[in-house]
Amino acid sequence: MQIPLYQIIENEIKEQIQSKKLKEGDLIPSENQLTEIYNVSRMTVRQALNNLVNDGYLYKHKGRGTFVAPRKIEKSIQGVRGFTEEMEGLGKVVSSKVVKFLVLEPSEEIREKLFLKEDEKAIYVERIRYGDKMPILFETLYIPQNLFKDLTAADMEESFYTYIEKEKGYRVSHCVQSIEAQMPKSKHAEMLKINKNMPVLKIIRNTFLNNGRPFEYVISIYRSDQYRFVQYAFKG
Amino acid sequence: MQIPLYQIIENEIKEQIQSKKLKEGDLIPSENQLTEIYNVSRMTVRQALNNLVNDGYLYKHKGRGTFVAPRKIEKSIQGVRGFTEEMEGLGKVVSSKVVKFLVLEPSEEIREKLFLKEDEKAIYVERIRYGDKMPILFETLYIPQNLFKDLTAADMEESFYTYIEKEKGYRVSHCVQSIEAQMPKSKHAEMLKINKNMPVLKIIRNTFLNNGRPFEYVISIYRSDQYRFVQYAFKG
DNA sequence: GAGTGGTCTAGACCACCAT
DNA sequence: TGGTGGTCTAGACCACTCG
């Protein structure tokens, strides 16, 4: 047996959903019917269906049947994503302006966040990021200099995540972040060209590579009228 | 049969992991051994183990055995969590007050979010949630009535997630959520006892069970001075 | 070769749902 | 009441891993 039977069943049902032969909310054949259609045991059918439920294609109703799930949740809005990737996914034109770019002696807190030793430096960047020329985000980044010795201000006008993955060959793995609502500081209101009465979303993120090293500690200030943070999360 | 056999097995293994009787990387008894230990069939053992694998407690190696997974990333900052679990993790005393509890004809939008058919009803709940007696969160929930026919207002004074998992035997799987900053509406300011000039964090969440069905659509309004949303996210 | 997990069968009883 | 999915049994053969 090369391909397991349950996978064949899975693929056929998946194909029928993708080709719209089966639409959202449609009742699919019962487990007993599928047993006869594919000439397999019920447990095999159940394995196929359970996998499709886990993948978000179907949902079950005890006593009623199994149905095609509405809109499969976009995998694209999952987990850790750079701003560029996110905005382009929404069809917006992204641009950035670097306001500050310098190397500094990090504070104790930053050293901890970036796993830096006593004498190691951090790159400090401030930049404004635009979607369709509208300022959406002001961010302050701390980056370990020893990971990015040749990083320039020009690089930061583009996507940092792309730079990391394409230029340096690193792989972004995960992040720890906190999200809160605030009133903007004067500086932030000015940068984002907003009224001081409009709240902002403040996201503080520590992002890691797949080698376990943190490569950025970022404080982001988002315009609340232009940005909602959307994501897909699993139960731990 | 009240509690399924596979869930009993699951719980015992989970308990052994949490109490450190089983450590990271430990080999657990083989499926055949568990069959004898619990005096059940192998398929039942497999169902228990597969659930634990899906939940990240174990991993399998064909031909070698089943092992305890490396320590799960801090439970406290991961993915989908109920408010109760989260607050208790911070050492706070949680309480809730149900403000409204009624059954209603859902709007088209809510029907879509909860996968409801034309004639199916939704339970509508408003509640205020406290940490150490301080109001922190006001939430509006829509819950499919057909999943929770016997749900009472009293149940909602406690943890809904615990009710779902312990009382009903369902399993919370994942959620899709959006997070944004806002100024509070008068009603929200009143409920949370805050000044109208203090921003709030608005989280809209659609949460799913492992049978693929959504069990809640929630709009949460958090006091920004009392709450930061902290989490751990993986690169998709 | 002995043991492991992966796949699969052909039954069974149950709780739930619609009619 | 008849059909659905949820749980469970007691077998079986396979591919993989390790000694």
PDB file of N, CA, C and O (backbone and C1' of nucleotides) in Angstrom, chain C residues 7-19:
ATOM      1  P    DT C   7      -0.950   6.058   9.014  1.00  0.00           P
ATOM      2  O5'  DT C   7      -1.659   4.687   8.628  1.00  0.00           O
ATOM      3  C5'  DT C   7      -1.239   4.000   7.471  1.00  0.00           C
ATOM      4  C4'  DT C   7      -2.024   2.719   7.322  1.00  0.00           C
ATOM      5  C3'  DT C   7      -3.523   2.911   7.073  1.00  0.00           C
ATOM      6  O3'  DT C   7      -3.810   2.412   5.778  1.00  0.00           O
ATOM      7  C1'  DT C   7      -3.105   1.190   8.645  1.00  0.00           C
ATOM      8  P    DC C   8      -5.227   2.683   5.106  1.00  0.00           P
ATOM      9  O5'  DC C   8      -6.145   1.522   5.703  1.00  0.00           O
ATOM     10  C5'  DC C   8      -5.817   0.163   5.416  1.00  0.00           C
ATOM     11  C4'  DC C   8      -6.704  -0.763   6.201  1.00  0.00           C
ATOM     12  C3'  DC C   8      -8.181  -0.383   6.284  1.00  0.00           C
ATOM     13  O3'  DC C   8      -8.883  -1.102   5.283  1.00  0.00           O
ATOM     14  C1'  DC C   8      -7.309  -1.453   8.275  1.00  0.00           C
ATOM     15  P    DT C   9     -10.487  -1.132   5.254  1.00  0.00           P
ATOM     16  O5'  DT C   9     -10.843  -2.382   6.163  1.00  0.00           O
ATOM     17  C5'  DT C   9     -10.224  -3.644   5.896  1.00  0.00           C
ATOM     18  C4'  DT C   9     -10.810  -4.697   6.799  1.00  0.00           C
ATOM     19  C3'  DT C   9     -12.334  -4.685   6.895  1.00  0.00           C
ATOM     20  O3'  DT C   9     -12.827  -5.992   6.681  1.00  0.00           O
ATOM     21  C1'  DT C   9     -11.383  -4.649   9.065  1.00  0.00           C
ATOM     22  P    DA C  10     -14.176  -6.242   5.887  1.00  0.00           P
ATOM     23  O5'  DA C  10     -15.171  -6.743   7.013  1.00  0.00           O
ATOM     24  C5'  DA C  10     -14.788  -7.832   7.849  1.00  0.00           C
ATOM     25  C4'  DA C  10     -15.641  -7.817   9.097  1.00  0.00           C
ATOM     26  C3'  DA C  10     -17.100  -7.378   8.848  1.00  0.00           C
ATOM     27  O3'  DA C  10     -17.956  -8.207   9.640  1.00  0.00           O
ATOM     28  C1'  DA C  10     -16.138  -6.051  10.518  1.00  0.00           C
ATOM     29  P    DG C  11     -19.489  -8.277   9.327  1.00  0.00           P
ATOM     30  O5'  DG C  11     -20.147  -7.167  10.275  1.00  0.00           O
ATOM     31  C5'  DG C  11     -20.867  -7.569  11.377  1.00  0.00           C
ATOM     32  C4'  DG C  11     -20.040  -7.415  12.658  1.00  0.00           C
ATOM     33  C3'  DG C  11     -20.793  -6.730  13.779  1.00  0.00           C
ATOM     34  O3'  DG C  11     -21.620  -7.652  14.435  1.00  0.00           O
ATOM     35  C1'  DG C  11     -18.539  -5.977  13.664  1.00  0.00           C
ATOM     36  P    DA C  12     -23.090  -7.248  14.845  1.00  0.00           P
ATOM     37  O5'  DA C  12     -22.870  -6.387  16.158  1.00  0.00           O
ATOM     38  C5'  DA C  12     -22.024  -6.878  17.187  1.00  0.00           C
ATOM     39  C4'  DA C  12     -21.753  -5.750  18.163  1.00  0.00           C
ATOM     40  C3'  DA C  12     -23.011  -4.965  18.521  1.00  0.00           C
ATOM     41  O3'  DA C  12     -23.545  -5.453  19.739  1.00  0.00           O
ATOM     42  C1'  DA C  12     -21.068  -3.552  18.175  1.00  0.00           C
ATOM     43  P    DC C  13     -25.071  -5.105  20.085  1.00  0.00           P
ATOM     44  O5'  DC C  13     -24.934  -3.774  20.945  1.00  0.00           O
ATOM     45  C5'  DC C  13     -24.096  -3.757  22.105  1.00  0.00           C
ATOM     46  C4'  DC C  13     -23.903  -2.316  22.540  1.00  0.00           C
ATOM     47  C3'  DC C  13     -25.215  -1.544  22.733  1.00  0.00           C
ATOM     48  O3'  DC C  13     -25.216  -0.925  23.997  1.00  0.00           O
ATOM     49  C1'  DC C  13     -23.726  -0.318  21.370  1.00  0.00           C
ATOM     50  P    DC C  14     -26.512  -0.140  24.560  1.00  0.00           P
ATOM     51  O5'  DC C  14     -26.108   1.383  24.403  1.00  0.00           O
ATOM     52  C5'  DC C  14     -24.922   1.880  25.023  1.00  0.00           C
ATOM     53  C4'  DC C  14     -24.630   3.282  24.502  1.00  0.00           C
ATOM     54  C3'  DC C  14     -25.814   4.227  24.573  1.00  0.00           C
ATOM     55  O3'  DC C  14     -25.656   5.117  25.666  1.00  0.00           O
ATOM     56  C1'  DC C  14     -24.617   4.410  22.493  1.00  0.00           C
ATOM     57  P    DA C  15     -26.853   6.091  26.061  1.00  0.00           P
ATOM     58  O5'  DA C  15     -26.508   7.415  25.232  1.00  0.00           O
ATOM     59  C5'  DA C  15     -25.227   8.018  25.354  1.00  0.00           C
ATOM     60  C4'  DA C  15     -25.180   9.286  24.503  1.00  0.00           C
ATOM     61  C3'  DA C  15     -26.334  10.251  24.726  1.00  0.00           C
ATOM     62  O3'  DA C  15     -25.834  11.568  24.532  1.00  0.00           O
ATOM     63  C1'  DA C  15     -26.409   9.429  22.501  1.00  0.00           C
ATOM     64  P    DC C  16     -26.811  12.826  24.754  1.00  0.00           P
ATOM     65  O5'  DC C  16     -27.177  13.263  23.262  1.00  0.00           O
ATOM     66  C5'  DC C  16     -26.133  13.700  22.395  1.00  0.00           C
ATOM     67  C4'  DC C  16     -26.684  13.783  20.999  1.00  0.00           C
ATOM     68  C3'  DC C  16     -27.908  14.687  20.857  1.00  0.00           C
ATOM     69  O3'  DC C  16     -27.546  15.782  20.026  1.00  0.00           O
ATOM     70  C1'  DC C  16     -28.174  12.623  19.680  1.00  0.00           C
ATOM     71  P    DC C  17     -28.557  17.019  19.860  1.00  0.00           P
ATOM     72  O5'  DC C  17     -29.328  16.683  18.506  1.00  0.00           O
ATOM     73  C5'  DC C  17     -28.592  16.489  17.308  1.00  0.00           C
ATOM     74  C4'  DC C  17     -29.531  16.045  16.194  1.00  0.00           C
ATOM     75  C3'  DC C  17     -30.824  16.852  16.097  1.00  0.00           C
ATOM     76  O3'  DC C  17     -30.860  17.497  14.836  1.00  0.00           O
ATOM     77  C1'  DC C  17     -31.243  14.491  16.032  1.00  0.00           C
ATOM     78  P    DA C  18     -31.982  18.611  14.622  1.00  0.00           P
ATOM     79  O5'  DA C  18     -33.024  17.845  13.699  1.00  0.00           O
ATOM     80  C5'  DA C  18     -32.656  17.500  12.362  1.00  0.00           C
ATOM     81  C4'  DA C  18     -33.580  16.409  11.865  1.00  0.00           C
ATOM     82  C3'  DA C  18     -35.011  16.871  11.618  1.00  0.00           C
ATOM     83  O3'  DA C  18     -35.338  16.708  10.244  1.00  0.00           O
ATOM     84  C1'  DA C  18     -34.940  14.844  12.886  1.00  0.00           C
ATOM     85  P    DT C  19     -36.755  17.327   9.777  1.00  0.00           P
ATOM     86  O5'  DT C  19     -37.752  16.116   9.945  1.00  0.00           O
ATOM     87  C5'  DT C  19     -37.361  14.822   9.456  1.00  0.00           C
ATOM     88  C4'  DT C  19     -38.493  13.846   9.716  1.00  0.00           C
ATOM     89  C3'  DT C  19     -39.882  14.491   9.660  1.00  0.00           C
ATOM     90  O3'  DT C  19     -40.731  13.749   8.820  1.00  0.00           O
ATOM     91  C1'  DT C  19     -39.596  13.350  11.717  1.00  0.00           C
TER      92       DT C  19
END
